[in-house]
Short mmCIF file of C-alpha atoms in Angstrom, two decimals:
data_model
loop_
_atom_site.label_atom_id
_atom_site.label_comp_id
_atom_site.label_asym_id
_atom_site.label_seq_id
_atom_site.Cartn_x
_atom_site.Cartn_y
_atom_site.Cartn_z
CA MET A 33 4.71 14.60 -31.10
CA ILE A 34 3.05 14.01 -27.42
CA THR A 35 0.95 10.80 -27.47
CA THR A 36 -1.04 9.21 -24.87
CA ASP A 37 1.08 5.99 -25.19
CA TYR A 38 2.99 7.08 -21.88
CA VAL A 39 6.32 5.53 -21.64
CA ILE A 40 8.90 6.19 -19.07
CA GLY A 41 9.65 10.01 -19.05
CA SER A 42 6.84 10.86 -21.00
CA PRO A 43 4.70 14.50 -20.14
CA CYS A 44 1.46 12.56 -19.13
CA TRP A 45 -0.47 15.43 -17.25
CA ILE A 46 -0.48 19.38 -17.15
CA GLU A 47 -1.81 21.48 -14.02
CA LEU A 48 -3.04 25.02 -13.52
CA THR A 49 -2.03 26.60 -10.15
CA THR A 50 -3.99 29.51 -10.18
CA ALA A 51 -4.77 32.82 -7.80
CA ASP A 52 -8.41 32.68 -8.71
CA VAL A 53 -10.14 29.48 -10.35
CA ASP A 54 -13.39 31.02 -11.38
CA ARG A 55 -11.50 33.47 -13.46
CA ALA A 56 -8.96 31.27 -14.74
CA THR A 57 -11.47 28.41 -15.98
CA ASP A 58 -13.26 31.77 -17.66
CA PHE A 59 -10.16 32.68 -19.37
CA TYR A 60 -8.98 29.29 -20.76
CA GLY A 61 -12.77 28.73 -21.60
CA ARG A 62 -12.78 31.58 -24.08
CA VAL A 63 -9.35 31.23 -25.13
CA PHE A 64 -9.30 27.32 -25.91
CA GLY A 65 -12.91 26.05 -25.33
CA TRP A 66 -12.18 24.47 -21.94
CA THR A 67 -14.19 23.10 -19.45
CA THR A 68 -13.38 22.44 -15.98
CA GLU A 69 -15.46 20.35 -13.37
CA SER A 70 -14.98 19.55 -9.71
CA ALA A 71 -12.61 16.13 -9.09
CA GLY A 72 -14.13 16.08 -5.80
CA PRO A 73 -15.83 17.13 -2.73
CA ASP A 74 -11.96 16.43 -0.66
CA THR A 75 -9.91 17.85 -3.34
CA GLY A 76 -9.56 21.36 -1.91
CA GLY A 77 -11.40 22.93 -4.94
CA TYR A 78 -9.20 20.65 -7.70
CA MET A 79 -10.74 21.04 -11.08
CA LEU A 80 -10.45 18.42 -14.14
CA ILE A 81 -10.21 20.22 -17.40
CA ARG A 82 -11.70 18.83 -20.27
CA TYR A 83 -11.61 19.95 -24.25
CA GLU A 84 -14.67 18.15 -26.17
CA GLY A 85 -15.08 15.61 -23.07
CA SER A 86 -11.59 14.45 -23.29
CA LEU A 87 -9.46 15.10 -19.93
CA ILE A 88 -6.76 17.36 -20.90
CA GLY A 89 -5.68 18.22 -17.41
CA GLY A 90 -6.42 19.95 -13.96
CA LEU A 91 -6.54 23.51 -12.35
CA GLY A 92 -6.08 24.25 -8.70
CA PRO A 93 -5.92 26.89 -6.21
CA LYS A 94 -2.85 28.12 -4.61
CA MET A 95 -2.00 26.28 -1.33
CA ALA A 96 0.06 28.94 0.34
CA GLU A 97 0.08 32.58 0.47
CA ASP A 98 3.61 32.25 -1.72
CA GLN A 99 3.22 29.73 -3.51
CA PRO A 100 3.77 30.67 -7.38
CA VAL A 101 1.06 30.73 -9.90
CA SER A 102 2.07 28.35 -12.98
CA TRP A 103 1.46 25.35 -14.93
CA SER A 104 2.96 22.44 -14.36
CA LEU A 105 4.23 18.99 -16.19
CA TYR A 106 4.27 15.68 -15.08
CA PHE A 107 6.27 13.00 -16.25
CA ASN A 108 5.30 9.40 -16.54
CA THR A 109 7.16 6.68 -14.46
CA PRO A 110 6.54 2.75 -13.71
CA ASP A 111 8.07 2.95 -10.82
CA LEU A 112 7.71 6.23 -8.62
CA ASP A 113 9.72 5.40 -5.32
CA ALA A 114 12.89 4.27 -7.94
CA THR A 115 12.47 7.27 -9.88
CA PHE A 116 12.28 9.80 -6.93
CA ASN A 117 15.40 8.47 -5.19
CA ARG A 118 17.35 8.44 -8.74
CA ALA A 119 16.29 12.33 -8.91
CA ARG A 120 17.78 12.67 -5.50
CA GLU A 121 20.69 11.39 -6.40
CA LEU A 122 21.49 12.93 -9.51
CA GLY A 123 20.87 16.53 -7.83
CA ALA A 124 17.18 17.59 -7.12
CA THR A 125 15.47 19.00 -4.20
CA PRO A 126 12.78 16.63 -2.84
CA TYR A 127 9.53 19.10 -1.91
CA VAL A 128 6.58 16.36 -1.90
CA GLU A 129 7.50 12.64 -1.04
CA PRO A 130 5.57 10.04 -3.11
CA THR A 131 1.97 10.34 -2.28
CA ASP A 132 -1.12 8.13 -2.94
CA VAL A 133 -3.31 10.57 -5.26
CA MET A 134 -7.50 8.72 -4.13
CA GLY A 135 -6.41 5.08 -6.05
CA LEU A 136 -5.51 7.67 -9.48
CA GLY A 137 -1.89 7.32 -9.27
CA ARG A 138 0.94 8.35 -6.90
CA MET A 139 2.77 11.32 -7.38
CA ALA A 140 5.83 13.03 -6.17
CA TYR A 141 7.62 16.63 -6.85
CA VAL A 142 11.31 17.75 -7.05
CA ALA A 143 13.19 20.58 -8.17
CA ASP A 144 16.09 19.85 -10.85
CA PRO A 145 19.17 20.75 -10.38
CA GLN A 146 19.06 24.36 -12.08
CA GLY A 147 15.44 24.99 -9.65
CA GLY A 148 13.04 23.41 -12.47
CA SER A 149 9.64 21.91 -10.62
CA VAL A 150 9.33 18.40 -11.95
CA SER A 151 6.20 16.64 -11.00
CA LEU A 152 6.59 12.48 -11.39
CA TRP A 153 3.55 10.52 -11.85
CA GLU A 154 2.77 6.67 -11.55
CA ALA A 155 -0.55 5.39 -12.81
CA GLY A 156 -3.10 3.77 -11.13
CA THR A 157 -6.77 4.17 -12.79
CA LEU A 158 -5.58 7.57 -14.36
CA PRO A 159 -2.63 7.06 -16.82
CA GLY A 160 -2.56 11.09 -17.81
CA MET A 161 -4.03 13.18 -20.31
CA GLU A 162 -6.68 11.29 -22.75
CA ARG A 163 -6.10 13.93 -25.38
CA THR A 164 -2.65 15.45 -27.15
CA ASP A 165 -1.54 16.98 -29.82
CA ASP A 166 -4.66 18.36 -31.34
CA PRO A 167 -5.59 21.91 -31.31
CA ASN A 168 -6.33 23.03 -28.18
CA THR A 169 -3.98 20.56 -26.13
CA LEU A 170 -0.79 20.17 -25.47
CA VAL A 171 1.72 19.65 -28.19
CA TRP A 172 4.94 20.34 -26.83
CA ALA A 173 6.91 20.69 -23.34
CA GLU A 174 9.82 23.42 -23.54
CA LEU A 175 12.72 23.89 -20.51
CA TRP A 176 14.09 27.34 -20.23
CA THR A 177 17.36 26.77 -18.12
CA PRO A 178 20.46 28.57 -17.15
CA SER A 179 22.16 25.60 -17.95
CA ALA A 180 21.06 23.46 -20.79
CA GLN A 181 24.17 20.63 -20.05
CA GLY A 182 22.72 20.16 -16.49
CA ALA A 183 19.68 19.43 -17.69
CA ARG A 184 20.45 17.59 -20.66
CA ASP A 185 22.86 15.43 -17.97
CA PHE A 186 19.78 15.52 -15.33
CA TYR A 187 16.73 14.64 -17.27
CA GLY A 188 18.92 11.90 -19.37
CA GLY A 189 20.09 10.60 -16.00
CA LEU A 190 16.73 10.36 -14.77
CA PHE A 191 14.56 9.22 -17.49
CA GLY A 192 16.95 7.82 -20.17
CA TRP A 193 15.67 10.72 -22.15
CA GLU A 194 17.96 11.06 -25.86
CA PHE A 195 18.64 14.38 -27.36
CA ALA A 196 18.85 15.63 -30.89
CA ASP A 197 20.39 19.32 -31.20
CA PHE A 198 19.98 22.13 -33.93
CA GLU A 199 21.06 25.45 -33.85
CA LEU A 200 18.85 28.32 -33.53
CA PRO A 201 18.89 31.29 -35.89
CA GLY A 202 21.11 33.81 -35.35
CA ASP A 203 23.00 33.95 -31.99
CA GLY A 204 19.69 31.42 -30.25
CA GLY A 205 22.35 28.92 -29.10
CA VAL A 206 21.54 25.32 -29.70
CA TYR A 207 18.03 23.69 -28.86
CA ALA A 208 17.75 20.32 -27.66
CA VAL A 209 14.72 18.00 -28.88
CA ALA A 210 14.18 15.16 -26.25
CA ARG A 211 12.46 12.04 -26.93
CA PRO A 212 12.02 8.57 -24.75
CA ALA A 213 14.76 6.34 -24.80
CA GLY A 214 14.61 3.70 -27.50
CA LEU A 215 11.80 5.30 -29.61
CA GLY A 216 12.30 7.44 -33.01
CA ASP A 217 12.11 11.18 -33.42
CA ASP A 218 8.69 11.21 -34.29
CA ARG A 219 8.30 10.63 -30.41
CA ALA A 220 10.26 13.58 -29.52
CA PHE A 221 7.88 15.51 -27.24
CA GLY A 222 10.11 18.79 -25.95
CA GLY A 223 12.95 20.75 -26.41
CA ILE A 224 15.64 22.06 -23.46
CA MET A 225 16.63 25.88 -24.41
CA GLY A 226 19.48 27.65 -22.64
CA VAL A 227 18.62 30.90 -21.39
CA ASP A 228 20.45 33.43 -19.24
CA ALA A 229 19.47 33.59 -15.67
CA ALA A 230 18.55 37.11 -16.03
CA ASP A 231 16.17 36.36 -18.59
CA LEU A 232 13.97 33.93 -16.15
CA PRO A 233 12.46 36.73 -13.99
CA ALA A 234 9.52 34.90 -13.02
CA THR A 235 11.36 32.11 -11.33
CA ARG A 236 14.19 34.45 -10.02
CA GLY A 237 16.68 32.41 -12.39
CA ALA A 238 15.54 29.36 -11.97
CA ALA A 239 14.62 27.09 -14.60
CA ASP A 240 11.22 27.07 -16.05
CA TRP A 241 8.92 24.14 -17.82
CA HIS A 242 6.38 25.62 -19.97
CA PRO A 243 3.37 24.15 -21.63
CA VAL A 244 2.92 24.10 -25.49
CA PHE A 245 -0.55 24.41 -26.61
CA HIS A 246 -1.41 23.83 -30.38
CA VAL A 247 -3.83 26.16 -31.80
CA THR A 248 -5.10 26.58 -35.38
CA ASP A 249 -4.73 30.46 -35.66
CA CYS A 250 -1.97 31.58 -33.42
CA ASP A 251 -2.67 35.43 -34.26
CA ALA A 252 -6.25 35.04 -33.32
CA THR A 253 -5.88 33.18 -30.42
CA VAL A 254 -3.29 35.69 -29.60
CA ALA A 255 -6.17 38.41 -30.06
CA GLU A 256 -8.55 36.28 -27.81
CA MET A 257 -6.22 36.00 -24.98
CA THR A 258 -5.43 39.61 -24.70
CA ALA A 259 -8.72 40.50 -24.71
CA ALA A 260 -9.50 37.98 -22.12
CA GLY A 261 -6.98 39.93 -20.09
CA GLY A 262 -3.77 37.58 -20.90
CA HIS A 263 -0.58 38.86 -21.73
CA ILE A 264 1.90 38.66 -24.59
CA HIS A 265 5.98 38.54 -24.22
CA MET A 266 6.95 37.27 -27.70
CA GLY A 267 5.13 37.02 -31.05
CA PRO A 268 3.67 35.88 -33.07
CA ASP A 269 6.52 34.98 -34.75
CA ASP A 270 6.90 32.42 -37.51
CA VAL A 271 10.14 30.21 -36.50
CA PRO A 272 11.24 27.97 -39.94
CA GLY A 273 10.88 24.46 -39.72
CA VAL A 274 8.59 24.71 -36.67
CA GLY A 275 5.60 26.59 -37.47
CA ARG A 276 3.79 30.63 -36.01
CA LEU A 277 4.38 30.65 -31.92
CA ALA A 278 3.98 33.25 -29.55
CA VAL A 279 5.08 33.21 -25.76
CA GLY A 280 2.13 34.48 -23.37
CA ALA A 281 1.01 34.08 -19.82
CA ASP A 282 -2.80 34.42 -17.90
CA PRO A 283 -4.06 37.28 -16.51
CA PHE A 284 -2.09 35.83 -13.05
CA GLY A 285 1.04 34.90 -14.46
CA ALA A 286 0.92 31.38 -15.33
CA GLY A 287 3.28 31.14 -19.16
CA TYR A 288 2.87 28.95 -21.94
CA VAL A 289 3.69 29.13 -25.23
CA LEU A 290 0.95 28.60 -28.32
CA LEU A 291 1.95 27.30 -31.41
CA THR A 292 0.37 27.01 -34.87
CA PRO A 293 2.58 23.97 -36.05
CA ASN A 294 3.67 23.82 -39.69
CA PRO A 295 1.53 21.76 -41.83
CA GLY A 296 3.04 17.92 -41.79
#
C-alpha cells in the first residue's frame, strides 16, 4: 500500500503535464471528482489537485512544445543531493539539477538507464500527498520497462528497494513487487514489469512509470472516462489476487491505470 508515512524511495507526489490545463481539470473532475486551485501567481500556471479537500497532486502546462504529455511520479529522499549524485553513478541521465521550490522542498529530475523519468523530492514544508490508497487517489505505482533486471539494479541501488517476484498468468513473465528497505510486504507500493520496447510506443521504447488510481467501480469509471473523451487501451479485466483493472489515457494521451482492488 502507498502511505503518507514517507520513507526513502516512497512515491510521495504525482504530477500531470498537459497540453490544456482547463480541459484536463474538467476531465479529471468528471472522472475522479478532483478539484484544482492555483499554486500561486509565480508558478507558471501550476495547479494543486485536491480530492475532498485533501492535497493529492499537481497539474501544469507543458513548458515546451516538444515536452511530452504525461503523469510523473516523485520519490521521497531525505538527502536530494546525495540521491541525485547516486543516480548518476548508477547510470541515470540528469535533466534538472537539485532546485529549491518556494520553500516547499527541493526537487530534481533524471531518467533511469532505461529512459524512465524519475522525479526526486526532498521535503520542506510539503512532505507530499495528504491522502493515498483511498478511492480516487493513488494506490500503486507501476513501471513498464524494456529491462526489468536493469530497473531492479538501478532502483535497488538508488533507494534500497526490496523485491518480491511472482509469475504473471500465461506467458506474462515475472512481476517484481517493490517495497521500501527493511519494511514488510504491507508497505509494498508498486511493481516493475518487463515490456518489449516495441510495446512502449508512447515513450518510443523508453521505460514508463504509470500511476494506478483506486476506483470503487472500474467499469463505471471506464464508462465515465470514455464519455469524457479519454481512451481505454486494455480492460476492464479481472486479475486474480489483485482486482479489476483497466489501462487508459486522458484526452491528451497521459497514461494511467484504474484499479478496483479485491476486498481485504
